[in-house]
Amino acid sequence: MINPVCGRVIKVIPRTYNVKSVRIAVDGPIIYKAGQFLRVKLNNNDQLQRYLSISSSPTEEGYLEFTKKITSSDFSAAVSALKTGDLVSVEYPYGAFTLERAAVKIAFISGGIGITPIRSMCKFAADKKLDLDIVLLYANNSVKDIAFHEDFNNMQQEYKGLRVTHVLCEKDMEFSCVVGRINSQVIEKEIPDFQDRFFFLCGPPSMVE
């Protein structure tokens, strides 16, 4: 069932220099599956609405979180201006990009802000200690572009079912990564059992293609 509600901003979190997460509290139980998305409308303005992935996990109780790359759009400007106490209209949950579709062995391939639903699913799996074998290839231009960097480091330390490989366009001598772009060679090297895995892809259209 789709639930239209009005929530209140409880926290705005800078994830990188140009990515922000917004946490909102809503009345009643918050029911959704990791990986689903919502519709966000700001300032009660139909021109300021977007469908965005839910970046929080159902295990993180008390709020819904969405995450947005801040661009030059009017919607991004409205997101960037949000502060604690502001009202936000949301409608959720939408989508079937969820763990229920997968097998025990999973491969996530993500680029840039496409990490948001994958962060939700990985956090859910880590918190629930699900018996899964997850590999994530996460592509960005540089280290400073990695959203949820600390989150994924913590998840890997606490949950043996997750392995993350960063793929960066810019080489950083102090950071362990694959340099370049995600392609068949990178997948075959980093996920040698790729034929046995259920793949989720989320990122820029050119990367997904």
PDB file of C-alpha atoms in Angstrom:
ATOM      1  CA  MET A   1       0.000   0.000   0.000  1.00  0.00           C
ATOM      2  CA  ILE A   2       1.330   3.448  -0.957  1.00  0.00           C
ATOM      3  CA  ASN A   3       1.417   5.764   2.032  1.00  0.00           C
ATOM      4  CA  PRO A   4       1.249   9.573   1.449  1.00  0.00           C
ATOM      5  CA  VAL A   5       2.439  11.447   4.538  1.00  0.00           C
ATOM      6  CA  CYS A   6       3.872  14.751   5.656  1.00  0.00           C
ATOM      7  CA  GLY A   7       7.152  14.421   7.509  1.00  0.00           C
ATOM      8  CA  ARG A   8       9.427  16.759   9.408  1.00  0.00           C
ATOM      9  CA  VAL A   9      13.160  17.063   8.787  1.00  0.00           C
ATOM     10  CA  ILE A  10      15.126  15.848  11.805  1.00  0.00           C
ATOM     11  CA  LYS A  11      18.623  15.873  10.300  1.00  0.00           C
ATOM     12  CA  VAL A  12      20.509  16.925   7.164  1.00  0.00           C
ATOM     13  CA  ILE A  13      23.787  15.051   6.619  1.00  0.00           C
ATOM     14  CA  PRO A  14      26.509  16.090   4.133  1.00  0.00           C
ATOM     15  CA  ARG A  15      27.752  12.830   2.577  1.00  0.00           C
ATOM     16  CA  THR A  16      30.278  14.431   0.209  1.00  0.00           C
ATOM     17  CA  TYR A  17      30.946  17.956  -1.026  1.00  0.00           C
ATOM     18  CA  ASN A  18      27.911  17.687  -3.333  1.00  0.00           C
ATOM     19  CA  VAL A  19      25.695  14.964  -1.816  1.00  0.00           C
ATOM     20  CA  LYS A  20      23.266  15.388   1.081  1.00  0.00           C
ATOM     21  CA  SER A  21      21.056  12.985   3.012  1.00  0.00           C
ATOM     22  CA  VAL A  22      17.809  14.203   4.553  1.00  0.00           C
ATOM     23  CA  ARG A  23      16.187  12.312   7.421  1.00  0.00           C
ATOM     24  CA  ILE A  24      12.510  12.876   8.079  1.00  0.00           C
ATOM     25  CA  ALA A  25      10.250  11.663  10.878  1.00  0.00           C
ATOM     26  CA  VAL A  26       6.690  10.689   9.993  1.00  0.00           C
ATOM     27  CA  ASP A  27       3.673   9.742  12.100  1.00  0.00           C
ATOM     28  CA  GLY A  28       2.850   6.073  12.474  1.00  0.00           C
ATOM     29  CA  PRO A  29       4.848   2.958  11.585  1.00  0.00           C
ATOM     30  CA  ILE A  30       7.414   3.270   8.805  1.00  0.00           C
ATOM     31  CA  ILE A  31       7.025   0.194   6.609  1.00  0.00           C
ATOM     32  CA  TYR A  32       9.114  -0.420   3.488  1.00  0.00           C
ATOM     33  CA  LYS A  33      11.647  -2.864   2.059  1.00  0.00           C
ATOM     34  CA  ALA A  34      15.332  -2.110   1.689  1.00  0.00           C
ATOM     35  CA  GLY A  35      15.952  -0.881  -1.855  1.00  0.00           C
ATOM     36  CA  GLN A  36      12.561   0.736  -2.443  1.00  0.00           C
ATOM     37  CA  PHE A  37      11.981   4.393  -3.347  1.00  0.00           C
ATOM     38  CA  LEU A  38       9.666   7.282  -2.515  1.00  0.00           C
ATOM     39  CA  ARG A  39       8.230  10.435  -4.034  1.00  0.00           C
ATOM     40  CA  VAL A  40       9.410  13.645  -2.402  1.00  0.00           C
ATOM     41  CA  LYS A  41       7.605  16.978  -2.775  1.00  0.00           C
ATOM     42  CA  LEU A  42       9.094  20.156  -1.321  1.00  0.00           C
ATOM     43  CA  ASN A  43       7.514  23.498  -0.411  1.00  0.00           C
ATOM     44  CA  ASN A  44       4.091  22.074  -1.348  1.00  0.00           C
ATOM     45  CA  ASN A  45       5.103  22.732  -4.963  1.00  0.00           C
ATOM     46  CA  ASP A  46       4.319  20.172  -7.687  1.00  0.00           C
ATOM     47  CA  GLN A  47       7.295  21.503  -9.667  1.00  0.00           C
ATOM     48  CA  LEU A  48       9.609  20.529  -6.812  1.00  0.00           C
ATOM     49  CA  GLN A  49       9.063  16.796  -6.652  1.00  0.00           C
ATOM     50  CA  ARG A  50      11.193  13.792  -7.541  1.00  0.00           C
ATOM     51  CA  TYR A  51      11.257  10.034  -7.098  1.00  0.00           C
ATOM     52  CA  LEU A  52      14.291   9.136  -4.988  1.00  0.00           C
ATOM     53  CA  SER A  53      15.614   5.922  -3.489  1.00  0.00           C
ATOM     54  CA  ILE A  54      15.276   5.423   0.239  1.00  0.00           C
ATOM     55  CA  SER A  55      18.863   5.348   1.488  1.00  0.00           C
ATOM     56  CA  SER A  56      18.010   4.302   5.037  1.00  0.00           C
ATOM     57  CA  SER A  57      17.370   0.689   6.030  1.00  0.00           C
ATOM     58  CA  PRO A  58      14.174  -0.548   7.717  1.00  0.00           C
ATOM     59  CA  THR A  59      16.466  -1.512  10.606  1.00  0.00           C
ATOM     60  CA  GLU A  60      17.171   2.192  11.203  1.00  0.00           C
ATOM     61  CA  GLU A  61      13.986   2.976  13.032  1.00  0.00           C
ATOM     62  CA  GLY A  62      12.282   6.323  13.540  1.00  0.00           C
ATOM     63  CA  TYR A  63      12.949   7.989  10.200  1.00  0.00           C
ATOM     64  CA  LEU A  64      13.047   7.786   6.423  1.00  0.00           C
ATOM     65  CA  GLU A  65      16.163   9.011   4.658  1.00  0.00           C
ATOM     66  CA  PHE A  66      16.642  10.078   1.063  1.00  0.00           C
ATOM     67  CA  THR A  67      19.936  11.153  -0.485  1.00  0.00           C
ATOM     68  CA  LYS A  68      20.435  13.560  -3.376  1.00  0.00           C
ATOM     69  CA  LYS A  69      23.350  14.788  -5.425  1.00  0.00           C
ATOM     70  CA  ILE A  70      23.141  18.567  -5.383  1.00  0.00           C
ATOM     71  CA  THR A  71      23.107  19.923  -8.935  1.00  0.00           C
ATOM     72  CA  SER A  72      22.025  23.234 -10.449  1.00  0.00           C
ATOM     73  CA  SER A  73      18.323  22.244 -10.587  1.00  0.00           C
ATOM     74  CA  ASP A  74      15.588  24.035  -8.650  1.00  0.00           C
ATOM     75  CA  PHE A  75      14.805  20.797  -6.830  1.00  0.00           C
ATOM     76  CA  SER A  76      18.428  20.419  -5.715  1.00  0.00           C
ATOM     77  CA  ALA A  77      18.431  24.008  -4.495  1.00  0.00           C
ATOM     78  CA  ALA A  78      15.308  23.277  -2.432  1.00  0.00           C
ATOM     79  CA  VAL A  79      16.900  20.137  -0.969  1.00  0.00           C
ATOM     80  CA  SER A  80      20.069  22.030  -0.144  1.00  0.00           C
ATOM     81  CA  ALA A  81      18.025  24.681   1.691  1.00  0.00           C
ATOM     82  CA  LEU A  82      16.231  22.168   3.943  1.00  0.00           C
ATOM     83  CA  LYS A  83      16.846  22.488   7.673  1.00  0.00           C
ATOM     84  CA  THR A  84      15.689  20.802  10.860  1.00  0.00           C
ATOM     85  CA  GLY A  85      11.972  21.292  11.419  1.00  0.00           C
ATOM     86  CA  ASP A  86      11.000  21.851   7.783  1.00  0.00           C
ATOM     87  CA  LEU A  87       7.999  19.920   6.436  1.00  0.00           C
ATOM     88  CA  VAL A  88       8.380  17.508   3.519  1.00  0.00           C
ATOM     89  CA  SER A  89       5.651  15.564   1.696  1.00  0.00           C
ATOM     90  CA  VAL A  90       6.525  11.963   0.872  1.00  0.00           C
ATOM     91  CA  GLU A  91       4.730   9.039  -0.709  1.00  0.00           C
ATOM     92  CA  TYR A  92       6.087   5.520  -0.291  1.00  0.00           C
ATOM     93  CA  PRO A  93       7.001   2.711  -0.804  1.00  0.00           C
ATOM     94  CA  TYR A  94       7.523   2.094  -4.519  1.00  0.00           C
ATOM     95  CA  GLY A  95       9.631  -0.429  -6.411  1.00  0.00           C
ATOM     96  CA  ALA A  96      10.785  -4.048  -6.526  1.00  0.00           C
ATOM     97  CA  PHE A  97      14.557  -3.419  -6.484  1.00  0.00           C
ATOM     98  CA  THR A  98      14.805  -5.468  -3.276  1.00  0.00           C
ATOM     99  CA  LEU A  99      16.673  -8.385  -1.742  1.00  0.00           C
ATOM    100  CA  GLU A 100      13.649 -10.669  -2.059  1.00  0.00           C
ATOM    101  CA  ARG A 101      14.492 -11.022  -5.761  1.00  0.00           C
ATOM    102  CA  ALA A 102      18.015 -12.284  -5.125  1.00  0.00           C
ATOM    103  CA  ALA A 103      19.819 -15.524  -4.406  1.00  0.00           C
ATOM    104  CA  VAL A 104      22.330 -16.152  -1.617  1.00  0.00           C
ATOM    105  CA  LYS A 105      25.230 -14.862  -3.723  1.00  0.00           C
ATOM    106  CA  ILE A 106      24.769 -11.244  -4.810  1.00  0.00           C
ATOM    107  CA  ALA A 107      26.779  -8.768  -6.874  1.00  0.00           C
ATOM    108  CA  PHE A 108      25.987  -5.061  -6.659  1.00  0.00           C
ATOM    109  CA  ILE A 109      27.368  -2.770  -9.361  1.00  0.00           C
ATOM    110  CA  SER A 110      26.909   0.919  -8.652  1.00  0.00           C
ATOM    111  CA  GLY A 111      28.113   4.288  -9.855  1.00  0.00           C
ATOM    112  CA  GLY A 112      27.908   7.635  -8.077  1.00  0.00           C
ATOM    113  CA  ILE A 113      24.571   8.439  -6.427  1.00  0.00           C
ATOM    114  CA  GLY A 114      23.211   5.097  -7.675  1.00  0.00           C
ATOM    115  CA  ILE A 115      24.574   3.725  -4.411  1.00  0.00           C
ATOM    116  CA  THR A 116      21.516   4.883  -2.408  1.00  0.00           C
ATOM    117  CA  PRO A 117      19.239   1.807  -2.695  1.00  0.00           C
ATOM    118  CA  ILE A 118      22.277  -0.462  -2.458  1.00  0.00           C
ATOM    119  CA  ARG A 119      23.329   1.235   0.768  1.00  0.00           C
ATOM    120  CA  SER A 120      19.837   0.468   2.112  1.00  0.00           C
ATOM    121  CA  MET A 121      20.061  -3.208   1.165  1.00  0.00           C
ATOM    122  CA  CYS A 122      23.617  -3.679   2.440  1.00  0.00           C
ATOM    123  CA  LYS A 123      22.786  -1.986   5.739  1.00  0.00           C
ATOM    124  CA  PHE A 124      19.717  -4.192   6.148  1.00  0.00           C
ATOM    125  CA  ALA A 125      21.734  -7.343   5.417  1.00  0.00           C
ATOM    126  CA  ALA A 126      24.485  -6.275   7.816  1.00  0.00           C
ATOM    127  CA  ASP A 127      22.120  -5.356  10.650  1.00  0.00           C
ATOM    128  CA  LYS A 128      20.137  -8.581  10.257  1.00  0.00           C
ATOM    129  CA  LYS A 129      23.311 -10.641   9.771  1.00  0.00           C
ATOM    130  CA  LEU A 130      21.680 -12.298   6.776  1.00  0.00           C
ATOM    131  CA  ASP A 131      23.353 -15.408   5.429  1.00  0.00           C
ATOM    132  CA  LEU A 132      24.361 -13.754   2.162  1.00  0.00           C
ATOM    133  CA  ASP A 133      27.567 -13.458   0.163  1.00  0.00           C
ATOM    134  CA  ILE A 134      27.628  -9.890  -1.201  1.00  0.00           C
ATOM    135  CA  VAL A 135      30.215  -8.235  -3.445  1.00  0.00           C
ATOM    136  CA  LEU A 136      29.886  -4.532  -4.283  1.00  0.00           C
ATOM    137  CA  LEU A 137      31.745  -2.767  -7.085  1.00  0.00           C
ATOM    138  CA  TYR A 138      31.302   0.946  -6.449  1.00  0.00           C
ATOM    139  CA  ALA A 139      32.500   3.392  -9.125  1.00  0.00           C
ATOM    140  CA  ASN A 140      33.292   7.081  -8.593  1.00  0.00           C
ATOM    141  CA  ASN A 141      35.560   9.705 -10.096  1.00  0.00           C
ATOM    142  CA  SER A 142      37.704  10.112  -6.973  1.00  0.00           C
ATOM    143  CA  VAL A 143      37.829   9.365  -3.242  1.00  0.00           C
ATOM    144  CA  LYS A 144      36.057  12.635  -2.417  1.00  0.00           C
ATOM    145  CA  ASP A 145      33.045  11.497  -4.469  1.00  0.00           C
ATOM    146  CA  ILE A 146      32.392   8.327  -2.432  1.00  0.00           C
ATOM    147  CA  ALA A 147      29.067   8.690  -0.618  1.00  0.00           C
ATOM    148  CA  PHE A 148      28.573   6.534   2.519  1.00  0.00           C
ATOM    149  CA  HIS A 149      32.305   5.779   2.564  1.00  0.00           C
ATOM    150  CA  GLU A 150      32.463   5.400   6.344  1.00  0.00           C
ATOM    151  CA  ASP A 151      29.203   3.446   6.422  1.00  0.00           C
ATOM    152  CA  PHE A 152      30.548   0.801   4.068  1.00  0.00           C
ATOM    153  CA  ASN A 153      33.831   0.581   5.973  1.00  0.00           C
ATOM    154  CA  ASN A 154      31.903  -0.073   9.180  1.00  0.00           C
ATOM    155  CA  MET A 155      29.614  -2.615   7.516  1.00  0.00           C
ATOM    156  CA  GLN A 156      32.569  -4.605   6.197  1.00  0.00           C
ATOM    157  CA  GLN A 157      34.123  -4.698   9.656  1.00  0.00           C
ATOM    158  CA  GLU A 158      30.924  -5.873  11.334  1.00  0.00           C
ATOM    159  CA  TYR A 159      29.466  -8.130   8.650  1.00  0.00           C
ATOM    160  CA  LYS A 160      31.499 -10.894   7.042  1.00  0.00           C
ATOM    161  CA  GLY A 161      28.965 -11.261   4.232  1.00  0.00           C
ATOM    162  CA  LEU A 162      30.010  -8.031   2.498  1.00  0.00           C
ATOM    163  CA  ARG A 163      33.062  -7.164   0.403  1.00  0.00           C
ATOM    164  CA  VAL A 164      33.401  -3.737  -1.232  1.00  0.00           C
ATOM    165  CA  THR A 165      35.743  -2.866  -4.097  1.00  0.00           C
ATOM    166  CA  HIS A 166      36.052   0.792  -5.064  1.00  0.00           C
ATOM    167  CA  VAL A 167      36.635   1.632  -8.719  1.00  0.00           C
ATOM    168  CA  LEU A 168      37.955   5.167  -9.261  1.00  0.00           C
ATOM    169  CA  CYS A 169      38.840   7.175 -12.351  1.00  0.00           C
ATOM    170  CA  GLU A 170      41.520   9.098 -10.439  1.00  0.00           C
ATOM    171  CA  LYS A 171      44.357   7.144  -8.865  1.00  0.00           C
ATOM    172  CA  ASP A 172      45.001   7.777  -5.176  1.00  0.00           C
ATOM    173  CA  MET A 173      48.240   6.298  -3.813  1.00  0.00           C
ATOM    174  CA  GLU A 174      46.832   6.248  -0.259  1.00  0.00           C
ATOM    175  CA  PHE A 175      43.583   4.495  -1.146  1.00  0.00           C
ATOM    176  CA  SER A 176      43.093   0.878  -2.152  1.00  0.00           C
ATOM    177  CA  CYS A 177      41.038   0.753  -5.347  1.00  0.00           C
ATOM    178  CA  VAL A 178      40.785  -0.394  -8.914  1.00  0.00           C
ATOM    179  CA  VAL A 179      41.703   2.432 -11.300  1.00  0.00           C
ATOM    180  CA  GLY A 180      39.509   2.898 -14.352  1.00  0.00           C
ATOM    181  CA  ARG A 181      35.883   2.088 -15.085  1.00  0.00           C
ATOM    182  CA  ILE A 182      33.737  -0.950 -14.400  1.00  0.00           C
ATOM    183  CA  ASN A 183      33.869  -3.220 -17.443  1.00  0.00           C
ATOM    184  CA  SER A 184      33.881  -6.939 -18.165  1.00  0.00           C
ATOM    185  CA  GLN A 185      37.567  -7.277 -17.268  1.00  0.00           C
ATOM    186  CA  VAL A 186      37.083  -5.636 -13.866  1.00  0.00           C
ATOM    187  CA  ILE A 187      34.022  -7.788 -13.159  1.00  0.00           C
ATOM    188  CA  GLU A 188      35.817 -11.015 -14.112  1.00  0.00           C
ATOM    189  CA  LYS A 189      38.807 -10.139 -11.927  1.00  0.00           C
ATOM    190  CA  GLU A 190      36.970  -8.831  -8.866  1.00  0.00           C
ATOM    191  CA  ILE A 191      34.023 -11.250  -9.064  1.00  0.00           C
ATOM    192  CA  PRO A 192      35.495 -14.464 -10.510  1.00  0.00           C
ATOM    193  CA  ASP A 193      32.316 -16.401  -9.630  1.00  0.00           C
ATOM    194  CA  PHE A 194      30.113 -13.812 -11.401  1.00  0.00           C
ATOM    195  CA  GLN A 195      28.179 -16.536 -13.219  1.00  0.00           C
ATOM    196  CA  ASP A 196      26.884 -17.793  -9.870  1.00  0.00           C
ATOM    197  CA  ARG A 197      25.638 -14.422  -8.640  1.00  0.00           C
ATOM    198  CA  PHE A 198      22.422 -12.405  -8.894  1.00  0.00           C
ATOM    199  CA  PHE A 199      23.340  -8.926 -10.145  1.00  0.00           C
ATOM    200  CA  PHE A 200      21.843  -5.582  -9.166  1.00  0.00           C
ATOM    201  CA  LEU A 201      22.919  -2.557 -11.237  1.00  0.00           C
ATOM    202  CA  CYS A 202      22.228   1.055 -10.303  1.00  0.00           C
ATOM    203  CA  GLY A 203      23.997   4.133 -11.625  1.00  0.00           C
ATOM    204  CA  PRO A 204      24.317   6.420 -14.647  1.00  0.00           C
ATOM    205  CA  PRO A 205      22.625   4.998 -17.777  1.00  0.00           C
ATOM    206  CA  SER A 206      25.942   4.773 -19.636  1.00  0.00           C
ATOM    207  CA  MET A 207      27.451   2.676 -16.839  1.00  0.00           C
ATOM    208  CA  VAL A 208      24.441   0.377 -16.626  1.00  0.00           C
ATOM    209  CA  GLU A 209      24.506  -0.124 -20.412  1.00  0.00           C
TER     210      GLU A 209
END
